[in-house]
Coordinates of C-alpha atoms and ligand atoms in Angstrom, one line a residue:
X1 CA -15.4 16.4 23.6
X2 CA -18.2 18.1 21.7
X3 CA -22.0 16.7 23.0
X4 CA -25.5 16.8 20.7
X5 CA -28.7 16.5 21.6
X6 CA -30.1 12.8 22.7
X7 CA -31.6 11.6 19.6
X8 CA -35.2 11.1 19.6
X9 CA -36.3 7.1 20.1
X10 CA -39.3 5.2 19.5
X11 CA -42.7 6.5 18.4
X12 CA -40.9 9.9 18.8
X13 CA -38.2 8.5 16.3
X14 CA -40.7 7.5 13.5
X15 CA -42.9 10.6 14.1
X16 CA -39.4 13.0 13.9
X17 CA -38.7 10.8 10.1
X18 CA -42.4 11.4 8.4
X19 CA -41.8 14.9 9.9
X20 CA -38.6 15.6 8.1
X21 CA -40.0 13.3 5.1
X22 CA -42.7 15.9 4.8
X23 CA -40.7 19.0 5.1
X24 CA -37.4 17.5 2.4
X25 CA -40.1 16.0 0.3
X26 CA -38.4 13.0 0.6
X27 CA -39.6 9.3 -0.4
X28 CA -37.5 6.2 1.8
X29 CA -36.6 3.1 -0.7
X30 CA -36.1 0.1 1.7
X31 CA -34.2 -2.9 0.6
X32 CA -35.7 -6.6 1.9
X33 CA -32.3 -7.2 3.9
X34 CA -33.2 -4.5 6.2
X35 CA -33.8 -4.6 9.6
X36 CA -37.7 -4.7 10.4
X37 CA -37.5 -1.0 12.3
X38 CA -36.5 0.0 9.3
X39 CA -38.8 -1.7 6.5
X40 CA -42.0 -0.3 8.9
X41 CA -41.3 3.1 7.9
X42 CA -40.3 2.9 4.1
X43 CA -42.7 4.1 1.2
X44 CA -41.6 1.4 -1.1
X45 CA -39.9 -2.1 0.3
X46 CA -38.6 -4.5 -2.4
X47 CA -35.6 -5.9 -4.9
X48 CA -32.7 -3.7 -6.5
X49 CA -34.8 -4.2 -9.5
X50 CA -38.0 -3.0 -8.0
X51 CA -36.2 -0.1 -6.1
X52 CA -34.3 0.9 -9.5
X53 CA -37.5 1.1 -11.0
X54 CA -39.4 3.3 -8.5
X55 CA -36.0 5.6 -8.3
X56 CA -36.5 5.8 -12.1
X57 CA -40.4 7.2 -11.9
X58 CA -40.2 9.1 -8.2
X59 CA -42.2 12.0 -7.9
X60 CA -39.7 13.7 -4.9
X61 CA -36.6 16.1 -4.3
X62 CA -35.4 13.8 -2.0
X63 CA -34.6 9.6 -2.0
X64 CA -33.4 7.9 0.7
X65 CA -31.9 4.9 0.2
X66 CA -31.6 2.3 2.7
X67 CA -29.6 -0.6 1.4
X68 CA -25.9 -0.5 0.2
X69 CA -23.9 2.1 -1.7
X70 CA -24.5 0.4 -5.5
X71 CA -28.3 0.8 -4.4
X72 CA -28.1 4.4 -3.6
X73 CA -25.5 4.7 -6.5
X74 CA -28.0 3.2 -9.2
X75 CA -30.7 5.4 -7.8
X76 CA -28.4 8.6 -8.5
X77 CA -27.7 7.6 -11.8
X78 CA -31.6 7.1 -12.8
X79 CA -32.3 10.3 -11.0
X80 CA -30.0 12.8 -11.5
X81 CA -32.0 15.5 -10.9
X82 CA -32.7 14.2 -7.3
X83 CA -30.5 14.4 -3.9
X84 CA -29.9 11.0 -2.9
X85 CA -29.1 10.1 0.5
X86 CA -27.4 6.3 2.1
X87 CA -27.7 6.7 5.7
X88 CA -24.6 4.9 6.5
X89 CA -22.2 6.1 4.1
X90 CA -19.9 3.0 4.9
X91 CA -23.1 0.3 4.0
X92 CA -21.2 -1.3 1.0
X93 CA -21.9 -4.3 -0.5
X94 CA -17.9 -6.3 -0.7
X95 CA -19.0 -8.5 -4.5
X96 CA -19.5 -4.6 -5.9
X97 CA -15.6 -4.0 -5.7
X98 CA -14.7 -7.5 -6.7
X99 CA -14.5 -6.2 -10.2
X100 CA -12.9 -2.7 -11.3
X101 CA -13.7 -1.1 -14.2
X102 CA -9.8 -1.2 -15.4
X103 CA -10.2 -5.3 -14.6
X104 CA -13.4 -4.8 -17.1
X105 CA -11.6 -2.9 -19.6
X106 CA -8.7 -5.3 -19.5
X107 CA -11.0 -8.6 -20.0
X108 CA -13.0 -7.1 -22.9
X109 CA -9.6 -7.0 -24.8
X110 CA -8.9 -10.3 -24.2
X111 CA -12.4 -11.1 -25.5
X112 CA -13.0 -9.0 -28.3
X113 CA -16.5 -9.4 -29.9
X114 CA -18.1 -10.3 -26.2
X115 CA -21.2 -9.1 -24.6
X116 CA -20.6 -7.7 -21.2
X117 CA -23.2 -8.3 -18.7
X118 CA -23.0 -6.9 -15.2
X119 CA -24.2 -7.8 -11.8
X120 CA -26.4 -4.3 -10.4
X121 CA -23.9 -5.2 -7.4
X122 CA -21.0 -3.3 -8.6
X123 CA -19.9 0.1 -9.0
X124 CA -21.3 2.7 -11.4
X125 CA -18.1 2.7 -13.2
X126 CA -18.3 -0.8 -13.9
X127 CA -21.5 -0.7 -15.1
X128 CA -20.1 2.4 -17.6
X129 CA -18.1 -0.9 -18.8
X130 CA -20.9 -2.8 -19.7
X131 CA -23.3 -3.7 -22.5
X132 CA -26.1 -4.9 -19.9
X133 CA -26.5 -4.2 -16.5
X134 CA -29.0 -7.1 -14.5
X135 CA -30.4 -7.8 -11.4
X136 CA -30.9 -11.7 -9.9
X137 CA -34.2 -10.9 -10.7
X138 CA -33.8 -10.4 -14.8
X139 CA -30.1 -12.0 -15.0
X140 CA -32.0 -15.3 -16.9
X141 CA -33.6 -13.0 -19.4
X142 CA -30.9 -10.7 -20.7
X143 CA -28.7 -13.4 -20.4
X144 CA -32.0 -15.4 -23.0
X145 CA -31.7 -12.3 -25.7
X146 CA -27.9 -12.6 -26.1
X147 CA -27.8 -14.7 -28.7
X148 CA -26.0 -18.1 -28.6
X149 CA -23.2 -17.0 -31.6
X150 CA -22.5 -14.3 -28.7
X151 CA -19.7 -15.0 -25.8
X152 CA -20.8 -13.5 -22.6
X153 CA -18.6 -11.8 -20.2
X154 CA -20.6 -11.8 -16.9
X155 CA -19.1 -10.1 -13.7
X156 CA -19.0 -9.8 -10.9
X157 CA -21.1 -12.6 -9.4
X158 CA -19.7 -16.0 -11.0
X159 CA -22.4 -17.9 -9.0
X160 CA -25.3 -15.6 -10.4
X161 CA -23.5 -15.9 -13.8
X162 CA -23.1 -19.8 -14.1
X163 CA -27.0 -20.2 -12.8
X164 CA -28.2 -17.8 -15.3
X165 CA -25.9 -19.6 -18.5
X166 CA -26.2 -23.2 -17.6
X167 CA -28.0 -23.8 -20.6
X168 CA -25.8 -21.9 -23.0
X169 CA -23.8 -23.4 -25.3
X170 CA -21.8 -20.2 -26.3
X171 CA -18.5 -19.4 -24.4
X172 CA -18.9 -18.0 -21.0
X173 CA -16.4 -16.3 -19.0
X174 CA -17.0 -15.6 -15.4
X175 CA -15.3 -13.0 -13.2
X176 CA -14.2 -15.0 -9.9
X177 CA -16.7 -12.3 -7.2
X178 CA -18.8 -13.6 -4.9
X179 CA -21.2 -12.7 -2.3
X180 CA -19.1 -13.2 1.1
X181 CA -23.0 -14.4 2.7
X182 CA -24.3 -16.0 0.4
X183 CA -20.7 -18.2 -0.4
X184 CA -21.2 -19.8 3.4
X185 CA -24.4 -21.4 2.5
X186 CA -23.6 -25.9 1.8
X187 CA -25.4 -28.5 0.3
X188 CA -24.7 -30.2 3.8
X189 CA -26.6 -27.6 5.2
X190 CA -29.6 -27.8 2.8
X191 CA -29.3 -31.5 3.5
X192 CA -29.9 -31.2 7.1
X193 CA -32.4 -28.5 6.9
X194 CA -34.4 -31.2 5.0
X195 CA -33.2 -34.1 7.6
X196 CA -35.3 -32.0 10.3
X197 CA -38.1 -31.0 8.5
X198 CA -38.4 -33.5 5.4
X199 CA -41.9 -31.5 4.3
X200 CA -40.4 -27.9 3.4
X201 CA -39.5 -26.8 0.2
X202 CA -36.2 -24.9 -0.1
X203 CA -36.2 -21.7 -1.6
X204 CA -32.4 -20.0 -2.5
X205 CA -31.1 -16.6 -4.0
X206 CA -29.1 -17.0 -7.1
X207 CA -25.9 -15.5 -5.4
X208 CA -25.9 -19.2 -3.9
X209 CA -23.3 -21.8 -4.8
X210 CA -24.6 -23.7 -8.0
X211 CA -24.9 -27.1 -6.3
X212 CA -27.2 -25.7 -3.7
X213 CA -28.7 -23.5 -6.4
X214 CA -29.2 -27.1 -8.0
X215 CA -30.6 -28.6 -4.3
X216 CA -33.5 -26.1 -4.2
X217 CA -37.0 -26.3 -5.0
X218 CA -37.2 -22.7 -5.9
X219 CA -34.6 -20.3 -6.7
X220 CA -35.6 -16.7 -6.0
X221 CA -34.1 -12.6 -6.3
X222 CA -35.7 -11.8 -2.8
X223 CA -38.6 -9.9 -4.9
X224 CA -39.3 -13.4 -6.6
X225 CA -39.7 -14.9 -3.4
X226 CA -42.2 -12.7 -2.1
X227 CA -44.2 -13.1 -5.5
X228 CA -44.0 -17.1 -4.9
X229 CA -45.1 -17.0 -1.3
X230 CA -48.0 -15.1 -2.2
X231 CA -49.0 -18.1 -4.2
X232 CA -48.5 -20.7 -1.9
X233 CA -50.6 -22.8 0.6
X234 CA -51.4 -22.2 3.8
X235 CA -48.8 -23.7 6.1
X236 CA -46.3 -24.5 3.8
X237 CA -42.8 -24.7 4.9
X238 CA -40.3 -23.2 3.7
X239 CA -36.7 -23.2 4.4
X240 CA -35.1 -20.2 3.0
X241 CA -31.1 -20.3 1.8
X242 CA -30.5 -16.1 1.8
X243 CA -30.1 -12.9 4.0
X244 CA -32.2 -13.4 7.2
X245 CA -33.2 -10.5 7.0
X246 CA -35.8 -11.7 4.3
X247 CA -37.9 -13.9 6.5
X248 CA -39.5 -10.8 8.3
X249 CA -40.0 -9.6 5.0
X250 CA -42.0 -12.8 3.6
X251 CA -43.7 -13.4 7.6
X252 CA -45.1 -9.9 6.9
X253 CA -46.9 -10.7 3.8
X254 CA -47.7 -14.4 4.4
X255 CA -48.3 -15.0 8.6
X256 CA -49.4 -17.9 8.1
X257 CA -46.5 -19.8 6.2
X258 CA -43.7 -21.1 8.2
X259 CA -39.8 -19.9 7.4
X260 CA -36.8 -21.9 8.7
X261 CA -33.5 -20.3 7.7
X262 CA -31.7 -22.6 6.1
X263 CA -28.5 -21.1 8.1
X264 CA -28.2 -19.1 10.8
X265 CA -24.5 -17.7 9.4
X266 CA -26.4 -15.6 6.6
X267 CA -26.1 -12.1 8.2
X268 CA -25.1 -9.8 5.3
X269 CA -23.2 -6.9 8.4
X270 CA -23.1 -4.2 5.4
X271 CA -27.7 -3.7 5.0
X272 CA -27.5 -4.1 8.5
X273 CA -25.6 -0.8 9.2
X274 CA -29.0 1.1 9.0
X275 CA -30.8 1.8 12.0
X276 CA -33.8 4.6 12.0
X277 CA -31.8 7.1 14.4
X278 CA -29.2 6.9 10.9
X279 CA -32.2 7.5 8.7
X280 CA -33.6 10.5 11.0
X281 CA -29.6 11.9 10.8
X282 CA -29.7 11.5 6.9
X283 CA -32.8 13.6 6.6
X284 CA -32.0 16.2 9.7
X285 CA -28.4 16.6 8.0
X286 CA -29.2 15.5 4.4
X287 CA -26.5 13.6 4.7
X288 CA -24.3 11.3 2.9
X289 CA -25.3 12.3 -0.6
X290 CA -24.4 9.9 -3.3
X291 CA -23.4 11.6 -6.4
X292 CA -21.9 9.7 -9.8
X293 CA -19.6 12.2 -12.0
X294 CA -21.7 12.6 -15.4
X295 CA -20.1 11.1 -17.9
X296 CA -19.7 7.6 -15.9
X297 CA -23.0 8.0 -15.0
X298 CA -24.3 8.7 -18.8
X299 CA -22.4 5.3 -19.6
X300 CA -23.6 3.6 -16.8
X301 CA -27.3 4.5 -17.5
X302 CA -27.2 2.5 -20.7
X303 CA -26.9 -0.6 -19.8
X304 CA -29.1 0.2 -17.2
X305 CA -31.7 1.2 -19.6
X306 CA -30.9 -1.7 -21.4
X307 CA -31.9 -4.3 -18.9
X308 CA -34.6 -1.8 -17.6
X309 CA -36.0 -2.3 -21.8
X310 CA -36.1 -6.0 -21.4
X311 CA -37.3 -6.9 -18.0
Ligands
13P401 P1 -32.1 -8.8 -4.9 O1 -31.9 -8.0 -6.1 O2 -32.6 -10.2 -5.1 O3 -32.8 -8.0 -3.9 O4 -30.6 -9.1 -4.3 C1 -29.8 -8.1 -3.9 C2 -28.7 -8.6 -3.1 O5 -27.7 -7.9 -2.7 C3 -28.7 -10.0 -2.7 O6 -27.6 -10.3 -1.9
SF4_402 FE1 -23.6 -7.8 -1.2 FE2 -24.1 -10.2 -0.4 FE3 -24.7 -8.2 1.2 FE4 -26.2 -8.7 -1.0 S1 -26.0 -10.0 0.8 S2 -25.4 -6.7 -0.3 S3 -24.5 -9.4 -2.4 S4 -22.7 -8.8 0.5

């Protein structure tokens, strides 16, 4: 057996990451799931559509991307001409290979004349499939400037897609994905949550079922719910129906709220896969780079763009 040195820990740890951050040029992208360690030390903490964004207009050799593979996969496609790293090269998120691009291909012939709209939780050559790419946080819009003559293919997420299309009277054809967290959240649960404490207001992520989507008072990407807590009053409860990793999030920009998770089963085990030793390895090894051949990723920046145009 073949032994390293003893990684560095604590204040050492953080101090050995700005080090190497310094010396790669590197900027760390931190995704709202992740665990607090690892949220202290990013440069830019948000959505997928926030992260996309700031992958798109990066001044940096080097992004480090700690969420799940489509994160890292959508930053390489917006930044070609940087190295991006995952940390954990096995952080995947399970909805994004719910739909394959020859499943795509297949359902567009069976619905000639659709508009394809894809989840930002899928793989790069599913997106290549698409005519818009969205994030929970824009899904409502894009899903607005299709017009109603139009039938919608919408994949992978069908509980995303059949929030976001409620109102539409066009056809609407859902691909059967779903996130395996989000799925566990019940209306029982939301009822009981409000049993105990009858003065909260429920706030949900759109990857929820409809009918607790339907039970909330807000319904939130996890960037939307920070902007809404920053409006709120003091002391307000909330009880909040997504990853749990998102209540140190919103306790860090508004103490003085109070967060009950509406289950304690919401554990998404894939963004919690990064831990800061990983994040020191990626940028001691430059490890695991996440590259997308060209021409999917040519295809796939379209209907990237295209969402990135309207929200
Ligand atoms: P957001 O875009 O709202 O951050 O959601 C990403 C995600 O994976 C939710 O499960
Ligand atoms: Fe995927 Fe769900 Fe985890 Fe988000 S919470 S990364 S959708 S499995």
């Amino acid at each position: 057996m073949e032994y390293g040195h003893i990684p560095p820990s604590g204040e050492e740890l953080v101090k050995e990451i700005e080090r190497l951050k310094k010396e790669r040029n590197a900027v760390i992208l931190v995704h709202n799931y992740q665990f607090e360690e690892v949220q202290a030390i990013g440069d830019f903490v948000g959505d997928s559509l926030e992260l996309s964004r700031k992958a798109a207009s990066l001044d940096a050799d080097v992004i480090v991307f700690c969420g799940v593979h489509f994160m890292a996969e959508t930053a390489a496609i917006l930044a070609p001409d940087k190295t991006v790293l995952l940390p954990v090269a096995a952080a995947d998120c399970p909805m994004a290979r719910m739909a394959t691009a020859q499943e795509i291909r297949r359902i567009k012939e069976e619905h000639p004349g659709s508009v394809v709209v894809t989840y930002v939780n899928s793989t790069a050559e599913t997106k290549a499939e698409a005519d818009y790419c969205c994030t929970s946080a824009n899904a409502a819009k894009i899903v607005q400037k299709i017009g109603e003559d139009k039938e919608i293919v919408f994949a992978p997420d069908q509980h995303l897609g059949e929030w976001v299309t409620q109102a539409r009277r066009g056809n609407v054809t859902l691909w059967p994905g779903y996130c395996p967290v989000h799925v566990r959240l019940t209306v029982d649960d939301i009822e009981k949550a409000r049993e105990r404490h009858p003065d909260a207001l429920v706030m949900v992520h759109p990857e929820c079922r409809l009918d607790v989507c339907q039970e909330a008072d807000i319904v939130a990407s996890t960037g939307g719910m920070v902007r809404r807590v920053k409006e709120l009053p003091a002391g307000t409860r909330l009880i909040i129906g997504t990853e749990l990793g998102m209540i140190s999030r919103l306790r860090r920009e508004r103490p003085d709220l109070e967060y009950i998770p509406a289950s304690n089963d919401l554990v998404c085990t894939d963004m919690k896969m990064t831990r800061l030793v990983n994040v020191w390895e990626a940028l001691r090894d430059m490890k695991h780079r996440i590259t997308v051949p060209p021409e999917t990723a040519a295809r796939a920046r379209l209907s990237i763009e295209r969402m990135l145009e309207v929200s």
